[in-house]
Coordinates of N, CA and C and ligand atoms in Angstrom, one line a residue:
M503 N 1.8 -22.3 5.3 CA 2.5 -21.7 4.1 C 3.4 -20.5 4.7
S504 N 4.5 -20.6 4.1 CA 5.5 -19.6 4.6 C 5.4 -18.3 3.5
I505 N 5.4 -17.1 4.1 CA 5.4 -15.9 3.3 C 6.5 -15.0 3.7
H506 N 7.1 -14.6 2.7 CA 8.4 -13.8 2.7 C 8.0 -12.4 2.3
I507 N 8.3 -11.4 3.0 CA 8.0 -10.0 2.7 C 9.4 -9.4 2.2
R508 N 9.4 -8.9 1.0 CA 10.7 -8.2 0.4 C 10.5 -7.0 -0.2
K509 N 11.6 -6.3 -0.4 CA 11.4 -5.1 -1.2 C 11.1 -5.3 -2.7
A510 N 10.3 -4.5 -3.2 CA 10.2 -4.6 -4.8 C 11.3 -4.1 -5.4
A511 N 11.4 -4.7 -6.7 CA 12.6 -4.2 -7.5 C 11.9 -4.0 -8.9
K512 N 12.7 -3.6 -9.9 CA 12.3 -3.2 -11.2 C 11.5 -4.4 -12.0
N513 N 12.1 -5.6 -11.6 CA 11.4 -6.6 -12.5 C 10.1 -7.2 -12.0
D514 N 9.7 -6.5 -10.9 CA 8.4 -6.7 -10.3 C 7.3 -5.8 -10.7
I515 N 7.6 -4.8 -11.7 CA 6.6 -4.0 -12.1 C 5.4 -4.6 -12.7
S516 N 5.5 -5.5 -13.5 CA 4.3 -6.0 -14.1 C 3.2 -6.6 -13.1
I517 N 3.9 -7.3 -12.1 CA 3.0 -7.9 -11.0 C 2.5 -6.9 -10.3
I518 N 3.3 -5.7 -9.9 CA 2.7 -4.6 -9.1 C 1.5 -4.1 -9.9
L519 N 1.8 -3.9 -11.0 CA 0.5 -3.4 -11.9 C -0.6 -4.2 -11.8
D520 N -0.5 -5.6 -11.9 CA -1.6 -6.4 -11.9 C -2.4 -6.4 -10.5
L521 N -1.5 -6.4 -9.4 CA -2.2 -6.2 -8.1 C -2.9 -4.9 -8.0
L522 N -2.4 -3.8 -8.5 CA -3.2 -2.5 -8.5 C -4.5 -2.6 -9.2
Y523 N -4.4 -3.3 -10.3 CA -5.6 -3.4 -11.2 C -6.6 -4.4 -10.3
E524 N -6.2 -5.3 -9.6 CA -7.0 -6.1 -8.7 C -7.7 -5.1 -7.6
L525 N -6.8 -4.2 -7.2 CA -7.4 -3.4 -6.2 C -8.4 -2.3 -6.8
G526 N -8.5 -2.3 -8.2 CA -9.6 -1.5 -8.7 C -8.9 -0.2 -9.2
R527 N -7.6 -0.2 -9.4 CA -6.9 1.1 -9.8 C -7.1 1.1 -11.3
P528 N -7.2 2.2 -12.0 CA -7.4 2.3 -13.4 C -6.4 1.7 -14.3
K529 N -6.7 1.0 -15.4 CA -5.9 0.3 -16.4 C -5.4 1.3 -17.3
P530 N -4.2 1.1 -18.0 CA -3.9 2.1 -19.1 C -4.9 2.1 -20.2
D531 N -5.0 3.5 -20.7 CA -5.9 3.4 -21.9 C -5.1 3.1 -23.1
N532 N -3.7 3.4 -23.1 CA -3.0 3.2 -24.4 C -1.5 2.9 -23.7
N533 N -0.6 2.7 -24.9 CA 1.0 2.4 -24.3 C 1.6 3.5 -23.6
S534 N 1.1 4.7 -24.0 CA 1.7 5.8 -23.3 C 1.5 5.8 -21.9
D535 N 0.0 5.5 -21.5 CA -0.3 5.6 -20.0 C 0.5 4.5 -19.3
D536 N 0.7 3.4 -20.1 CA 1.4 2.3 -19.5 C 2.8 2.7 -19.1
D537 N 3.4 3.4 -20.0 CA 4.8 3.9 -19.6 C 4.7 5.0 -18.5
V538 N 3.8 5.7 -18.4 CA 3.6 6.6 -17.3 C 3.6 5.8 -15.9
F539 N 2.8 4.8 -16.0 CA 2.6 3.9 -14.9 C 3.8 3.2 -14.3
Q540 N 4.6 2.9 -15.4 CA 5.7 2.1 -15.1 C 6.9 3.2 -14.6
R541 N 6.9 4.0 -15.1 CA 7.9 5.3 -14.7 C 7.5 5.6 -13.2
Q542 N 6.2 5.8 -12.9 CA 5.8 6.1 -11.5 C 6.2 5.2 -10.5
I543 N 6.1 3.9 -10.8 CA 6.5 2.7 -9.9 C 7.9 2.8 -9.8
K544 N 8.8 3.0 -10.8 CA 10.2 3.1 -10.9 C 10.7 4.1 -9.8
E545 N 9.8 5.2 -9.8 CA 10.3 6.3 -8.9 C 10.3 6.0 -7.5
Y546 N 9.4 5.0 -7.1 CA 9.5 4.3 -5.7 C 10.8 3.7 -5.4
F547 N 11.6 3.3 -6.4 CA 12.7 2.6 -6.1 C 13.9 3.5 -6.1
S548 N 13.8 4.8 -6.4 CA 14.8 5.8 -6.3 C 14.7 7.0 -5.4
D549 N 13.4 6.9 -4.9 CA 13.0 8.1 -3.9 C 13.1 7.5 -2.5
D550 N 13.8 7.9 -1.6 CA 14.0 7.5 -0.1 C 12.7 7.6 0.5
N551 N 11.7 8.5 0.1 CA 10.5 8.7 0.8 C 9.4 7.9 0.3
K552 N 9.7 6.8 -0.4 CA 8.8 5.9 -1.0 C 9.1 4.5 -0.9
E553 N 8.4 3.5 -0.8 CA 8.8 2.1 -0.6 C 7.6 1.3 -1.2
I554 N 7.9 0.1 -1.8 CA 7.0 -0.9 -2.1 C 7.5 -2.3 -1.5
R555 N 6.7 -3.0 -0.8 CA 7.0 -4.2 -0.2 C 6.2 -5.3 -0.8
L556 N 6.7 -6.5 -1.1 CA 5.8 -7.5 -1.7 C 5.8 -8.7 -0.7
A557 N 4.6 -9.3 -0.6 CA 4.4 -10.6 0.0 C 4.6 -11.8 -1.0
E558 N 5.6 -12.8 -0.8 CA 5.8 -13.8 -1.7 C 5.7 -15.2 -1.0
T559 N 5.1 -16.0 -1.8 CA 5.2 -17.4 -1.3 C 6.5 -18.0 -2.0
G560 N 6.7 -19.1 -1.9 CA 7.9 -19.8 -2.6 C 8.1 -19.4 -4.0
T561 N 6.8 -19.4 -4.5 CA 6.7 -19.2 -6.1 C 6.1 -18.0 -6.7
A562 N 5.5 -17.3 -5.9 CA 4.6 -16.2 -6.4 C 4.4 -15.0 -5.6
V563 N 4.2 -13.9 -6.2 CA 4.0 -12.7 -5.4 C 2.4 -12.6 -5.4
V564 N 2.1 -12.6 -3.9 CA 0.7 -12.6 -3.7 C -0.1 -11.3 -3.0
G565 N 0.9 -10.4 -2.8 CA 0.3 -9.1 -2.1 C 1.4 -8.0 -2.1
M566 N 0.9 -6.8 -1.9 CA 1.8 -5.8 -2.0 C 1.3 -4.6 -1.0
V567 N 2.2 -3.7 -0.6 CA 1.9 -2.5 0.2 C 2.8 -1.3 -0.4
S568 N 2.3 -0.3 -0.5 CA 3.0 0.9 -0.9 C 3.1 2.0 0.3
M569 N 4.3 2.6 0.6 CA 4.4 3.6 1.5 C 5.0 4.9 0.9
V570 N 4.6 6.0 1.7 CA 5.2 7.3 1.3 C 5.2 8.0 2.8
F571 N 6.5 8.5 2.8 CA 6.8 9.1 4.2 C 6.7 10.7 3.9
L572 N 5.6 11.2 4.6 CA 5.3 12.7 4.3 C 5.8 13.3 5.6
S573 N 6.4 14.6 5.2 CA 6.8 15.5 6.2 C 5.6 16.4 6.6
R574 N 5.3 16.7 7.9 CA 4.1 17.5 8.3 C 4.7 18.8 8.8
L575 N 4.1 19.8 8.7 CA 4.6 21.3 9.1 C 4.8 21.3 10.6
N576 N 4.0 20.6 11.4 CA 4.0 20.7 12.7 C 4.6 19.4 13.4
Q577 N 5.2 18.7 12.7 CA 5.7 17.4 13.3 C 7.2 17.3 13.1
K578 N 7.9 16.9 14.1 CA 9.3 16.8 14.0 C 9.6 15.4 13.0
Y579 N 8.8 14.5 13.2 CA 9.1 13.3 12.4 C 8.0 12.9 11.4
P580 N 8.4 12.3 10.3 CA 7.4 12.0 9.4 C 6.1 11.1 9.6
E581 N 5.1 11.2 8.6 CA 3.9 10.3 8.9 C 4.1 9.3 7.8
L582 N 3.7 8.0 8.0 CA 3.8 7.2 7.1 C 2.3 7.0 6.4
Y583 N 2.3 7.4 5.3 CA 0.9 7.2 4.4 C 1.0 5.9 3.5
I584 N 0.0 5.1 3.6 CA -0.1 4.0 2.8 C -1.2 3.9 1.7
P585 N -0.6 4.3 0.4 CA -1.6 4.5 -0.6 C -2.2 3.3 -1.0
E586 N -1.5 2.0 -1.0 CA -2.2 0.8 -1.6 C -1.7 -0.3 -0.7
L587 N -2.6 -1.1 -0.5 CA -2.5 -2.5 0.2 C -3.4 -3.5 -0.5
V588 N -2.9 -4.5 -1.0 CA -3.8 -5.5 -1.5 C -3.1 -6.9 -1.5
V589 N -4.1 -8.0 -1.2 CA -3.6 -9.4 -1.3 C -4.5 -10.0 -2.2
T590 N -3.8 -10.8 -3.1 CA -4.6 -11.3 -4.3 C -5.7 -12.1 -3.6
K591 N -7.1 -12.2 -4.2 CA -8.0 -12.8 -3.7 C -8.0 -14.3 -3.1
S592 N -7.3 -15.0 -3.9 CA -7.1 -16.5 -3.5 C -6.2 -16.6 -2.1
F593 N -5.5 -15.6 -1.8 CA -4.6 -15.8 -0.8 C -5.0 -14.9 0.4
Q594 N -6.4 -14.2 0.3 CA -7.0 -13.4 1.4 C -7.2 -14.2 2.8
N595 N -7.3 -13.6 3.8 CA -7.7 -14.2 5.1 C -6.8 -15.3 5.4
Q596 N -5.5 -15.1 5.2 CA -4.4 -16.2 5.6 C -3.4 -15.4 6.4
G597 N -3.5 -14.1 6.8 CA -2.6 -13.5 7.5 C -1.5 -12.7 6.9
I598 N -1.8 -12.6 5.5 CA -0.8 -11.9 4.7 C -0.8 -10.5 4.7
G599 N -2.0 -9.9 4.8 CA -2.4 -8.4 5.0 C -1.9 -7.9 6.2
K600 N -1.9 -8.7 7.3 CA -1.4 -8.3 8.6 C 0.0 -8.2 8.5
K601 N 0.6 -9.3 7.9 CA 2.1 -9.4 7.8 C 2.6 -8.1 7.1
L602 N 2.0 -7.7 6.0 CA 2.4 -6.4 5.3 C 2.2 -5.2 6.1
I603 N 1.1 -5.1 6.9 CA 1.0 -3.9 7.8 C 1.9 -4.1 8.8
N604 N 2.2 -5.2 9.5 CA 3.2 -5.2 10.5 C 4.6 -4.8 10.0
T605 N 5.0 -5.3 8.7 CA 6.2 -4.6 8.1 C 6.1 -3.2 8.2
C606 N 5.1 -2.5 7.7 CA 5.0 -1.0 7.7 C 5.3 -0.6 9.2
I607 N 4.8 -1.2 10.1 CA 4.9 -0.8 11.4 C 6.4 -0.6 12.0
V608 N 6.9 -1.8 11.4 CA 8.4 -2.0 11.8 C 9.2 -0.8 11.1
I609 N 9.0 -0.6 9.9 CA 9.7 0.4 9.1 C 9.3 1.9 9.7
A610 N 8.0 2.1 10.0 CA 7.6 3.3 10.6 C 8.4 3.8 11.9
K611 N 8.5 2.7 12.7 CA 9.2 2.9 14.0 C 10.7 3.2 13.7
E612 N 11.4 2.5 12.6 CA 12.8 2.7 12.3 C 12.9 4.1 12.0
K613 N 12.0 4.8 11.1 CA 12.0 6.1 10.8 C 11.6 7.1 11.7
K614 N 11.1 6.5 12.8 CA 10.5 7.4 14.0 C 9.3 8.2 13.6
C615 N 8.5 7.5 12.6 CA 7.2 8.2 12.2 C 6.3 8.3 13.2
H616 N 5.5 9.5 13.4 CA 4.7 9.9 14.5 C 3.4 9.0 14.3
R617 N 3.1 8.6 13.1 CA 1.8 7.8 13.0 C 1.8 7.1 11.6
I618 N 0.9 6.4 11.4 CA 0.5 5.8 10.2 C -0.8 6.1 9.7
R619 N -1.0 6.4 8.4 CA -2.2 7.0 8.0 C -2.7 6.3 6.6
L620 N -3.8 6.1 6.4 CA -4.4 5.5 5.1 C -5.8 5.9 4.8
E621 N -6.3 5.8 3.8 CA -7.6 6.1 3.2 C -8.3 4.8 2.8
S622 N -9.5 4.5 3.1 CA -10.1 3.3 2.5 C -11.6 3.7 2.0
G623 N -11.8 3.3 0.8 CA -13.1 3.8 0.3 C -14.2 3.4 1.0
N624 N -15.3 4.2 1.0 CA -16.5 3.9 1.7 C -17.1 2.5 1.5
Q625 N -16.9 2.0 0.2 CA -17.5 0.8 -0.1 C -16.7 -0.5 0.4
R626 N -15.5 -0.2 0.9 CA -14.6 -1.4 1.3 C -14.8 -1.7 2.7
K627 N -16.0 -2.2 3.0 CA -16.4 -2.5 4.4 C -15.6 -3.6 5.0
E628 N -15.2 -4.5 4.3 CA -14.4 -5.7 4.8 C -13.0 -5.2 5.2
S629 N -12.4 -4.3 4.5 CA -11.1 -3.8 4.8 C -11.3 -3.0 5.9
H630 N -12.4 -2.2 6.3 CA -12.4 -1.3 7.4 C -12.4 -2.3 8.6
K631 N -13.0 -3.6 8.5 CA -13.0 -4.4 9.7 C -11.5 -5.0 9.7
F632 N -10.9 -5.1 8.8 CA -9.4 -5.5 8.9 C -8.6 -4.4 9.6
Y633 N -8.7 -3.3 9.3 CA -7.9 -2.1 9.9 C -8.2 -2.0 11.3
K634 N -9.6 -2.1 11.7 CA -9.9 -1.9 13.0 C -9.4 -3.0 13.8
K635 N -9.3 -4.3 13.3 CA -8.9 -5.6 13.9 C -7.3 -5.3 14.3
L636 N -6.7 -4.5 13.4 CA -5.1 -4.4 13.6 C -4.9 -3.1 14.4
G637 N -6.1 -2.5 15.0 CA -5.8 -1.4 15.9 C -5.7 0.0 15.3
F638 N -6.2 0.1 14.0 CA -6.5 1.4 13.5 C -7.8 2.0 13.8
E639 N -7.7 3.3 14.0 CA -9.0 3.9 14.5 C -9.4 4.9 13.2
Q640 N -10.7 5.0 13.2 CA -11.2 5.9 12.3 C -11.3 7.3 12.9
T641 N -10.4 8.2 12.4 CA -10.2 9.5 13.0 C -10.7 10.7 12.2
A642 N -11.0 10.5 10.9 CA -11.3 11.5 10.0 C -12.3 11.2 8.8
L643 N -12.8 12.0 8.2 CA -13.7 11.7 7.0 C -12.7 12.2 6.0
S644 N -12.8 11.7 4.8 CA -11.9 11.9 3.7 C -12.7 12.5 2.7
F645 N -12.4 13.7 2.0 CA -13.1 14.5 1.1 C -12.2 14.5 -0.2
S646 N -12.9 14.4 -1.3 CA -12.0 14.6 -2.6 C -12.8 15.1 -3.7
K647 N -12.4 15.7 -4.7 CA -13.0 16.2 -5.7 C -12.4 15.9 -7.1
N648 N -13.2 15.2 -7.8 CA -12.7 14.6 -9.0 C -12.5 15.6 -10.1
L649 N -11.3 15.7 -10.5 CA -11.2 16.8 -11.8 C -10.9 16.3 -13.1
N650 N -11.2 14.8 -13.3 CA -11.1 14.3 -14.7 C -12.5 14.5 -15.5
Ligands
COA1162 C1 -8.0 -5.9 3.2 C2 -6.9 -7.0 2.9 C3 -5.5 -6.2 2.5 C4 -6.6 -7.8 4.2 O1 -5.6 -8.8 4.0 P1 -5.9 -10.3 4.4 O2 -4.6 -11.0 4.1 O3 -7.1 -10.8 3.6 O4 -6.1 -10.3 5.9 P2 -5.5 -11.1 7.2 O5 -5.8 -12.4 6.7 O6 -4.2 -10.7 7.3 O7 -6.3 -10.6 8.4 C5 -5.7 -10.0 9.6 C6 -6.6 -10.0 10.7 O8 -8.0 -9.1 10.2 C7 -9.0 -10.0 10.4 N1 -9.9 -9.8 9.3 C8 -9.6 -9.6 7.9 N2 -10.7 -9.3 7.2 C9 -11.6 -9.3 8.1 C10 -13.1 -9.0 8.1 N3 -13.7 -8.6 6.9 N4 -13.8 -9.0 9.1 C11 -13.3 -9.1 10.3 N5 -12.0 -9.3 10.6 C12 -11.2 -9.3 9.4 C13 -8.6 -11.5 10.3 O9 -9.4 -12.3 10.8 C14 -7.3 -11.4 11.0 O10 -7.6 -11.5 12.3 P3 -6.5 -12.3 13.4 O11 -5.3 -11.3 13.4 O12 -7.2 -12.3 14.7 O13 -6.3 -13.6 12.8 C15 -7.2 -7.9 1.7 O14 -8.4 -8.5 2.2 C16 -7.6 -7.2 0.4 O15 -6.4 -7.1 -0.4 N6 -8.6 -6.9 0.0 C17 -9.1 -6.3 -1.3 C18 -8.3 -5.0 -1.3 C19 -8.6 -4.0 -0.3 O16 -9.7 -3.7 0.1 N7 -7.5 -3.5 0.0 C20 -7.4 -2.4 1.1 C21 -7.6 -1.0 0.4 S1 -7.8 0.3 1.4

């Protein structure tokens, strides 16, 4: 199967949202939330520090990765933070996630990023194995405080 990785564009917003829901991200409670989600995705198309890449078969989008380039106070070059990575269930374990991460690595090197960082929930045991397989190391604990 041939998989093509390409930049996302405005007419991909609904498939991006579907992939995010598959990842377990919250669905909109109402139309106004939906508008906010759509606007936030659009920001990725106009902000030089944000990017979304899609994995596409000849006929369908089957995966996505989002990227945010963050400047750190004590680093000359940015950090690439990956907020979201997902491959749709029926296309998992076919090398597509690896292709998306390899695309991130190429982009990060072009931008001279000093590292790539991401968080993965405690429950995502399989994705932890995936990241380790791709050479990622577990270097920190993540703490969050829910304010909702
Ligand atoms: C995690 C995820 C993105 C991986 O993508 P994928 O397309 O299924 O993974 P790939 O087929 O590209 O796997 C790449 C390598 O990792 C290995 N790998 C993948 N999952 C693995 C697992 N559970 N255990 C051990 N190795 C694993 C593969 O064997 C492959 O090894 P190879 O390079 O030697 O062939 C995908 O499974 C997914 O979307 N999962 C649900 C959402 C999720 O958890 N996202 C991550 C949020 S942090």
